[in-house]
Short mmCIF file of C-alpha atoms and ligand atoms in Angstrom, two decimals:
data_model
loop_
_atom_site.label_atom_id
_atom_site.label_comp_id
_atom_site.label_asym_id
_atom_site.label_seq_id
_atom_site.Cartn_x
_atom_site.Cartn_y
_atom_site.Cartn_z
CA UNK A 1 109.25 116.63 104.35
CA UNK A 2 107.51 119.04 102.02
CA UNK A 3 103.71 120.13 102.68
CA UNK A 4 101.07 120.86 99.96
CA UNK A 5 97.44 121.52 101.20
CA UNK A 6 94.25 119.58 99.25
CA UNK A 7 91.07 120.37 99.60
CA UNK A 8 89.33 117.60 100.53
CA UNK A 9 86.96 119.20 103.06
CA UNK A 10 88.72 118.84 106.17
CA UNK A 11 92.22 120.30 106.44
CA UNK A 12 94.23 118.10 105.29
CA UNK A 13 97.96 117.75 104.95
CA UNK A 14 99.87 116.16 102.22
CA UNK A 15 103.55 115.30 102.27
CA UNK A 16 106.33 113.89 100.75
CA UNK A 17 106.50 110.95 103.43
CA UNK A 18 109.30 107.96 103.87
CA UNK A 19 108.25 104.55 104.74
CA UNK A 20 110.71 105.83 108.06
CA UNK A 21 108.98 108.71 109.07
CA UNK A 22 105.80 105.87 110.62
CA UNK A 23 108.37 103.85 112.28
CA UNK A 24 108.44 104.22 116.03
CA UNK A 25 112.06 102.74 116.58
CA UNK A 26 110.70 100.08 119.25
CA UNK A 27 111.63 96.78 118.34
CA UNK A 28 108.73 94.27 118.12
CA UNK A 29 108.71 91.20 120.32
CA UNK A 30 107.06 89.15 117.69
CA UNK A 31 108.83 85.65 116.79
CA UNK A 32 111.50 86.01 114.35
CA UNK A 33 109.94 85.17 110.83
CA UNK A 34 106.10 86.19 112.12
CA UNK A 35 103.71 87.75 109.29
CA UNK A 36 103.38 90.63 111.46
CA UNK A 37 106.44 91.78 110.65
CA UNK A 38 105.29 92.42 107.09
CA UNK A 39 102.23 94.16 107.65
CA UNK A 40 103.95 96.59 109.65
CA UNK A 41 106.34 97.16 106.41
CA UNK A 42 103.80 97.69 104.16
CA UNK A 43 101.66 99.80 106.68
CA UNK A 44 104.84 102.18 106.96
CA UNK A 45 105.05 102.19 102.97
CA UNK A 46 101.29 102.48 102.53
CA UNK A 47 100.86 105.49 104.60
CA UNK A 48 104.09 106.97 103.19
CA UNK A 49 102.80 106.81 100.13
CA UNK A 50 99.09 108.36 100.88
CA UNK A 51 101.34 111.10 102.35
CA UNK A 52 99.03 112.47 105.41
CA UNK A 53 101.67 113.16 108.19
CA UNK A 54 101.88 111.06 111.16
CA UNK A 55 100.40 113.06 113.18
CA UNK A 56 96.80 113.24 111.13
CA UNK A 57 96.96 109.19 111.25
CA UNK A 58 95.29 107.43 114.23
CA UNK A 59 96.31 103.29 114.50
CA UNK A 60 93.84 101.03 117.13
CA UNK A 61 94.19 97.95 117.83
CA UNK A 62 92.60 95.33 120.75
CA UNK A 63 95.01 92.69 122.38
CA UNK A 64 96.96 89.93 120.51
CA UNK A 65 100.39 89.92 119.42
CA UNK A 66 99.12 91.55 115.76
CA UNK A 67 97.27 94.44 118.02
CA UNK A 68 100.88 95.39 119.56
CA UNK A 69 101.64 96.75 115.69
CA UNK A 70 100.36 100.37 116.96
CA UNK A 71 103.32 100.75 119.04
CA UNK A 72 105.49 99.56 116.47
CA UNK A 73 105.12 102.83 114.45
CA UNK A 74 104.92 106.68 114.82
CA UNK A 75 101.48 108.19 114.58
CA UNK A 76 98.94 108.47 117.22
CA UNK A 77 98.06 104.85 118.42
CA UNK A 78 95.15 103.25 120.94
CA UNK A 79 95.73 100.41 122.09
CA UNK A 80 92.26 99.27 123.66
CA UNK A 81 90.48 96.07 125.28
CA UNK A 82 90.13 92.61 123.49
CA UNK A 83 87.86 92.69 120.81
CA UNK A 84 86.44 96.25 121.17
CA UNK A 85 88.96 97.88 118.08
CA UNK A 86 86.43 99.03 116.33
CA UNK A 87 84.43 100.45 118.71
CA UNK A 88 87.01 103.12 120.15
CA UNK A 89 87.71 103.49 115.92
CA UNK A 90 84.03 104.37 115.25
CA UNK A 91 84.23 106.71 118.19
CA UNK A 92 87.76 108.66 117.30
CA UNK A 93 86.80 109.08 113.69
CA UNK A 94 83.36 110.61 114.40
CA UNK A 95 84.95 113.14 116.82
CA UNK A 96 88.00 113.66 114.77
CA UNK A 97 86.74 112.98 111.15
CA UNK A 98 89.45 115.15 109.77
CA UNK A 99 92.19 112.25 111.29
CA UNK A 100 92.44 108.68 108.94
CA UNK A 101 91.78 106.48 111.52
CA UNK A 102 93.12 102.41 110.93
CA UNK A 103 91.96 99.63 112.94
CA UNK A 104 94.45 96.62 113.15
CA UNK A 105 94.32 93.57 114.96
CA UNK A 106 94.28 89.56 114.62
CA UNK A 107 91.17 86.99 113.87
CA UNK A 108 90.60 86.29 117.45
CA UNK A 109 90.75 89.96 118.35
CA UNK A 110 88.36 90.97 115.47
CA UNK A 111 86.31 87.70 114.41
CA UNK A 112 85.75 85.62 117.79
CA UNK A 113 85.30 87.92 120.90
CA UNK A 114 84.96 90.94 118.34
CA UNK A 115 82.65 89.45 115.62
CA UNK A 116 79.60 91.34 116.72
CA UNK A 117 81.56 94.80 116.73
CA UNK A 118 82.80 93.84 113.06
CA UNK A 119 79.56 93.44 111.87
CA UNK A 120 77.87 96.16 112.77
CA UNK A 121 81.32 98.07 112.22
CA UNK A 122 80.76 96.90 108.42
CA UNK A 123 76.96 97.88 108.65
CA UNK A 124 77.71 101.76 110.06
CA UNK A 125 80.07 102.13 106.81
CA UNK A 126 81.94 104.64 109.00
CA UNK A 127 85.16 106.04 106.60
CA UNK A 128 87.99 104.66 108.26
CA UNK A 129 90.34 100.98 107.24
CA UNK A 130 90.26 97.43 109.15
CA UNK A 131 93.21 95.11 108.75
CA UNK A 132 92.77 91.98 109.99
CA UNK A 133 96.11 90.09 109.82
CA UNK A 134 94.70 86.70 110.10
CA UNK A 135 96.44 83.59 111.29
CA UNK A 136 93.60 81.59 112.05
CA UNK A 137 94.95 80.76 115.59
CA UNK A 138 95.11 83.08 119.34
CA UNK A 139 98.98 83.40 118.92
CA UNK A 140 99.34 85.34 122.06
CA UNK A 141 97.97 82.71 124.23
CA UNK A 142 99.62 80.27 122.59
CA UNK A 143 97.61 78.60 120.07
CA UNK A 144 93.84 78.05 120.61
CA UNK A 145 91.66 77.60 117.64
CA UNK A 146 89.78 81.10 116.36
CA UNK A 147 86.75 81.75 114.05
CA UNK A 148 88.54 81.25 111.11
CA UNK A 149 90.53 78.32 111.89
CA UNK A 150 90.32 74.79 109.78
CA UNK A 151 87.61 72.71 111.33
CA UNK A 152 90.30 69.75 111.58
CA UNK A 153 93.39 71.61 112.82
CA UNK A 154 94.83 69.23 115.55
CA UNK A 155 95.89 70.72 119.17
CA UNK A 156 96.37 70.39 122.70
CA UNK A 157 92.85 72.20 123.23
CA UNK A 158 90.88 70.82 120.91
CA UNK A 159 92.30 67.05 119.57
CA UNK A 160 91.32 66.25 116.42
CA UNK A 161 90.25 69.93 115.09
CA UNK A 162 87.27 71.72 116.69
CA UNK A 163 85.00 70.66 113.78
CA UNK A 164 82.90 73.49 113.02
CA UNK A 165 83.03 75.81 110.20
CA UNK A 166 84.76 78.79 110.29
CA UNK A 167 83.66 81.83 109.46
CA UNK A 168 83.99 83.83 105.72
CA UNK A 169 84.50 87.39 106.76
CA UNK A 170 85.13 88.87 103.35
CA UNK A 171 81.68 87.23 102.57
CA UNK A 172 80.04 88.58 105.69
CA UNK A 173 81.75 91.90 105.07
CA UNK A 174 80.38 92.28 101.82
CA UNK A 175 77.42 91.44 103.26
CA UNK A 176 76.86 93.71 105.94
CA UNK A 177 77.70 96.63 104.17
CA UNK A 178 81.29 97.42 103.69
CA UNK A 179 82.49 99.71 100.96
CA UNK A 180 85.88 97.85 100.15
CA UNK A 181 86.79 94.42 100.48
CA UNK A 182 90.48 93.02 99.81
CA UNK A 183 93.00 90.19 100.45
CA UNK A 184 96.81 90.64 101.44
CA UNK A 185 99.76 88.54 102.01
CA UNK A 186 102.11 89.57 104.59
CA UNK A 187 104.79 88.35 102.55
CA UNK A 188 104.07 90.86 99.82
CA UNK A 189 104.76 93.82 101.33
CA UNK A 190 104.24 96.36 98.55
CA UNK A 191 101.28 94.63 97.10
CA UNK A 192 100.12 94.88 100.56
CA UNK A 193 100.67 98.85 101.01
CA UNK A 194 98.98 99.68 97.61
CA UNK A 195 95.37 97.74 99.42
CA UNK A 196 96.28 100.19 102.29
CA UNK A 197 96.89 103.00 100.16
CA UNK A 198 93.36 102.59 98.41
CA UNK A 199 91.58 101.57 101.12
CA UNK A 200 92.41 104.33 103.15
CA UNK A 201 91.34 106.15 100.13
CA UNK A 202 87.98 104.91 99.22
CA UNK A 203 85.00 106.15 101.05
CA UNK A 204 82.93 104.32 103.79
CA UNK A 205 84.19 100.96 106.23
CA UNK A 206 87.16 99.66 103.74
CA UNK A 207 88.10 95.70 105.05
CA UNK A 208 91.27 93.83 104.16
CA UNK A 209 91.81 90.61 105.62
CA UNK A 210 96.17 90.02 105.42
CA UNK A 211 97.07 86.38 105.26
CA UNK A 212 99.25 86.56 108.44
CA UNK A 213 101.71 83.35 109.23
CA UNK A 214 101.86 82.29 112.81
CA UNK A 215 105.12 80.55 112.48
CA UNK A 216 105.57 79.59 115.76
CA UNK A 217 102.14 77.65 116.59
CA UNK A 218 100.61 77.21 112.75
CA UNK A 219 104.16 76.40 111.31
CA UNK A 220 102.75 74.93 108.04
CA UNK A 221 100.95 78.56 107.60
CA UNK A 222 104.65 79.43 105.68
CA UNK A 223 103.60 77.63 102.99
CA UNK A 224 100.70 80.06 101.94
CA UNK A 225 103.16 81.78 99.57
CA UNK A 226 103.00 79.31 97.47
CA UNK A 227 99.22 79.33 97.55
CA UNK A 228 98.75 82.69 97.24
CA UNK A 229 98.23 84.07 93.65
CA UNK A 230 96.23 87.78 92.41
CA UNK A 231 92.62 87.57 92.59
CA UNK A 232 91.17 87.02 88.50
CA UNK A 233 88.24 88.99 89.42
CA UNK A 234 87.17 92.00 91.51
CA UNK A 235 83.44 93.10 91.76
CA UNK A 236 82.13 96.63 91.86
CA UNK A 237 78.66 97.20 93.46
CA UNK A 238 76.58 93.94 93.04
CA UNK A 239 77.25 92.62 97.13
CA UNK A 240 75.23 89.82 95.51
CA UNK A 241 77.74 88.48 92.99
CA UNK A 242 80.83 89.62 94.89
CA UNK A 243 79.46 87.40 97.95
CA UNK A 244 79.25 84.30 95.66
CA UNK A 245 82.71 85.10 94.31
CA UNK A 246 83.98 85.22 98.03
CA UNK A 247 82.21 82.22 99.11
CA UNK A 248 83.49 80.39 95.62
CA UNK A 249 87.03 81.50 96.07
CA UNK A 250 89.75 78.57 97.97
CA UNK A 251 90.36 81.80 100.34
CA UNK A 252 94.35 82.29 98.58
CA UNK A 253 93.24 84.86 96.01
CA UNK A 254 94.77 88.24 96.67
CA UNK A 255 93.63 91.92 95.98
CA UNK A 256 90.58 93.90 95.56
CA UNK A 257 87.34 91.73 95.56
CA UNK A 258 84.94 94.30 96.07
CA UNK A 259 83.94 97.27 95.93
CA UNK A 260 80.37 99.49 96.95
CA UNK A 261 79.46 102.96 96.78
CA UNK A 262 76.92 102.64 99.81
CA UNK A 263 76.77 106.49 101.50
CA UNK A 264 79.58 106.44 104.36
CA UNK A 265 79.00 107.98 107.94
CA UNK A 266 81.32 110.85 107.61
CA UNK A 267 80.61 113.89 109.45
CA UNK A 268 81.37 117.77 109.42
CA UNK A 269 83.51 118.47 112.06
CA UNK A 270 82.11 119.49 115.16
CA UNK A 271 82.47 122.48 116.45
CA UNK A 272 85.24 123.68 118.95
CA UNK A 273 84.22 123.22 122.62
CA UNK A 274 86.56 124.84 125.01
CA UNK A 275 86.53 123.50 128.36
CA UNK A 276 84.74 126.80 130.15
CA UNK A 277 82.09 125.96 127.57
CA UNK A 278 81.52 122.54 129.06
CA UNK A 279 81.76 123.65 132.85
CA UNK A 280 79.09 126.61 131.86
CA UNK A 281 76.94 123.58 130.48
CA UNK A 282 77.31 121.82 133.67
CA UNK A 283 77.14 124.64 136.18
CA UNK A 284 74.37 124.21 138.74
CA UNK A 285 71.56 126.89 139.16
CA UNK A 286 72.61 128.08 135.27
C1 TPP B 1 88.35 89.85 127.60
C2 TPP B 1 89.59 89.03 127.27
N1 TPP B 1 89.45 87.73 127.00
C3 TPP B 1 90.54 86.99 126.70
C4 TPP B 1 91.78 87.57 126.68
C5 TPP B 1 92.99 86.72 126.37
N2 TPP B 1 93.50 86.94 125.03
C6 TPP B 1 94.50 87.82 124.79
S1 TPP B 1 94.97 87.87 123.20
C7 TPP B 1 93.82 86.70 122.79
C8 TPP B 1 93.69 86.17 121.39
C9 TPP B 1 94.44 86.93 120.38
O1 TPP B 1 94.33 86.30 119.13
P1 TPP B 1 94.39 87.09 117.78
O2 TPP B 1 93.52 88.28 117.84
O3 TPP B 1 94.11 86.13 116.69
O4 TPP B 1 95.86 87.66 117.75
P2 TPP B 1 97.28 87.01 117.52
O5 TPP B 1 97.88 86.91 118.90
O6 TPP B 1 97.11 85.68 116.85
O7 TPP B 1 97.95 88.00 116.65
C10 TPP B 1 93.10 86.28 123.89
C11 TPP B 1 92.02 85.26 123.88
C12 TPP B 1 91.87 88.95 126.95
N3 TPP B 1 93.04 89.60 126.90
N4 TPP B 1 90.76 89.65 127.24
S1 SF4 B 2 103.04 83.64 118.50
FE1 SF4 B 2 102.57 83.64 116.30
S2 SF4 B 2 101.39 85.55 115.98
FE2 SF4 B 2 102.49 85.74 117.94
S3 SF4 B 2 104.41 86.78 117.43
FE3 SF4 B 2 104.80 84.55 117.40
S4 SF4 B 2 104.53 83.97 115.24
FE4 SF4 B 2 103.56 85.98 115.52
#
């Protein structure tokens, strides 16, 4: 791997990086045939191809089987509580804002017992990249219905589909603030790492919501790649307009759809603190 140094503020390390060099050799325990497995490609391509070595990349993720996809690959990785991502995200990239810091995780992870932490996540337009790889279904504990699920999606919990509305978050991204706003498919891989590329690029909260299959308890979910198809319009700056696109749009268009130049929280790195400075802090009678 060869090394360049940009200035970009921050020390920062640039490299000529394989797709490889981010995988972690662990085998996942996902279902054969899973979307999963395809975000973790084009993760490993994506950050290849930005070219900041593993070890200036932080991945965190909650709990679900698409928030194992940290210890999938070779970088540093949290893995964290249900639904609180984004939290320990905001929290490593202020501390460490010369790391890239990706949050990854599933709908029920990030839009049900996480949705408040995503909003305000999308409102602090901290610089760091969300990928939600949606299913619209809990796949680890086997199959309830999530905040994006179809409001007449049939099973054991809820017969007859849980009949409420689910939620747009590419609308309610755009909408609370976020700087980028994109679609994947899992089962385009390279289309996929060029989002990741970009939005690890752009400045401020950068969103991409990855059309995810759960093949083993939304089966008919392998039929979105014949659905999917490249977005015919993207929208730069007016959240107004990109929102109606969003809300307009059958939810199968793929690729950028927005994006804002709001000013992103990105701090100066703080300054060193060695641990004799802390214990002097703390010493009594100082
Ligand atoms: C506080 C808490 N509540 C509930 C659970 C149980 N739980 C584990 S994963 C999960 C849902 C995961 O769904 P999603 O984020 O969509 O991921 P997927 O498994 O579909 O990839 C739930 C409810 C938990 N681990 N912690
Ligand atoms: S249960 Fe669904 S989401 Fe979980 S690994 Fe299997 S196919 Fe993937």
């Amino acid at each position: 791997m060869s090394e360049t140094l940009v200035d970009t503020g921050h020390a920062e390390t640039h490299c000529v990086l394989a797709a490889k060099d981010f995988a972690s050799g662990a085998h996942p325990v996902w279902c054969p045939g899973c979307g999963d497995f395809g975000v973790l490609a084009a993760l490993e391509r994506g950050l290849a191809k930005h070219g900041r070595p593993p070890n200036e990349v932080v991945l965190v993720s909650g709990i679900g089987c698409s928030s194992r996809l940290p210890g999938y690959m070779s970088c540093y990785g949290f893995h964290g509580v249900h639904g609180r991502a984004l939290a320990a995200a905001s929290g490593i990239k202020l501390a460490r804002p010369d790391l890239d810091v990706i949050t990854v995780g599933g709908d029920g992870d990030g839009y049900s017992i996480g949705g408040n932490h995503f909003i305000h996540a999308c409102r602090r337009n901290v610089d760091m990249l969300y990928v939600v790889m949606d299913n619209r279904v809990y796949g680890m504990t086997k199959g309830q219905p999530s905040a994006t699920t179809e409001p007449d999606w049939d099973c054991d919990i809820a017969p007859g589909g849980i009949g409420l509305r689910p939620f747009n978050p590419l609308a309610l991204a755009i909408a609370a603030g976020a700087n980028f706003v994109a679609r994947g498919f899992s089962g385009d891989p390279n289309g996929l790492a060029d989002l990741i590329v970009e939005g690890i690029r752009w400045p401020g909260f950068a969103f991409i919501e990855v059309l995810s299959p759960c093949v083993t308890f939304r089966p008919e979910q392998t039929g979105w790649k014949k659905m999917v198809r490249p977005a015919a319009l993207s929208i730069e700056q007016d959240r107004a307009a990109a929102t109606a696109l969003v809300l307009g749009d059958d939810g199968y268009s793929l690729g950028v759809l927005f994006r804002g130049e709001r000013a992103a929280i990105a701090p100066a790195l703080p300054p060193q603190i060695s641990v004799a400075d802390i214990e002097r802090e703390f010493a009594l009678g100082a």
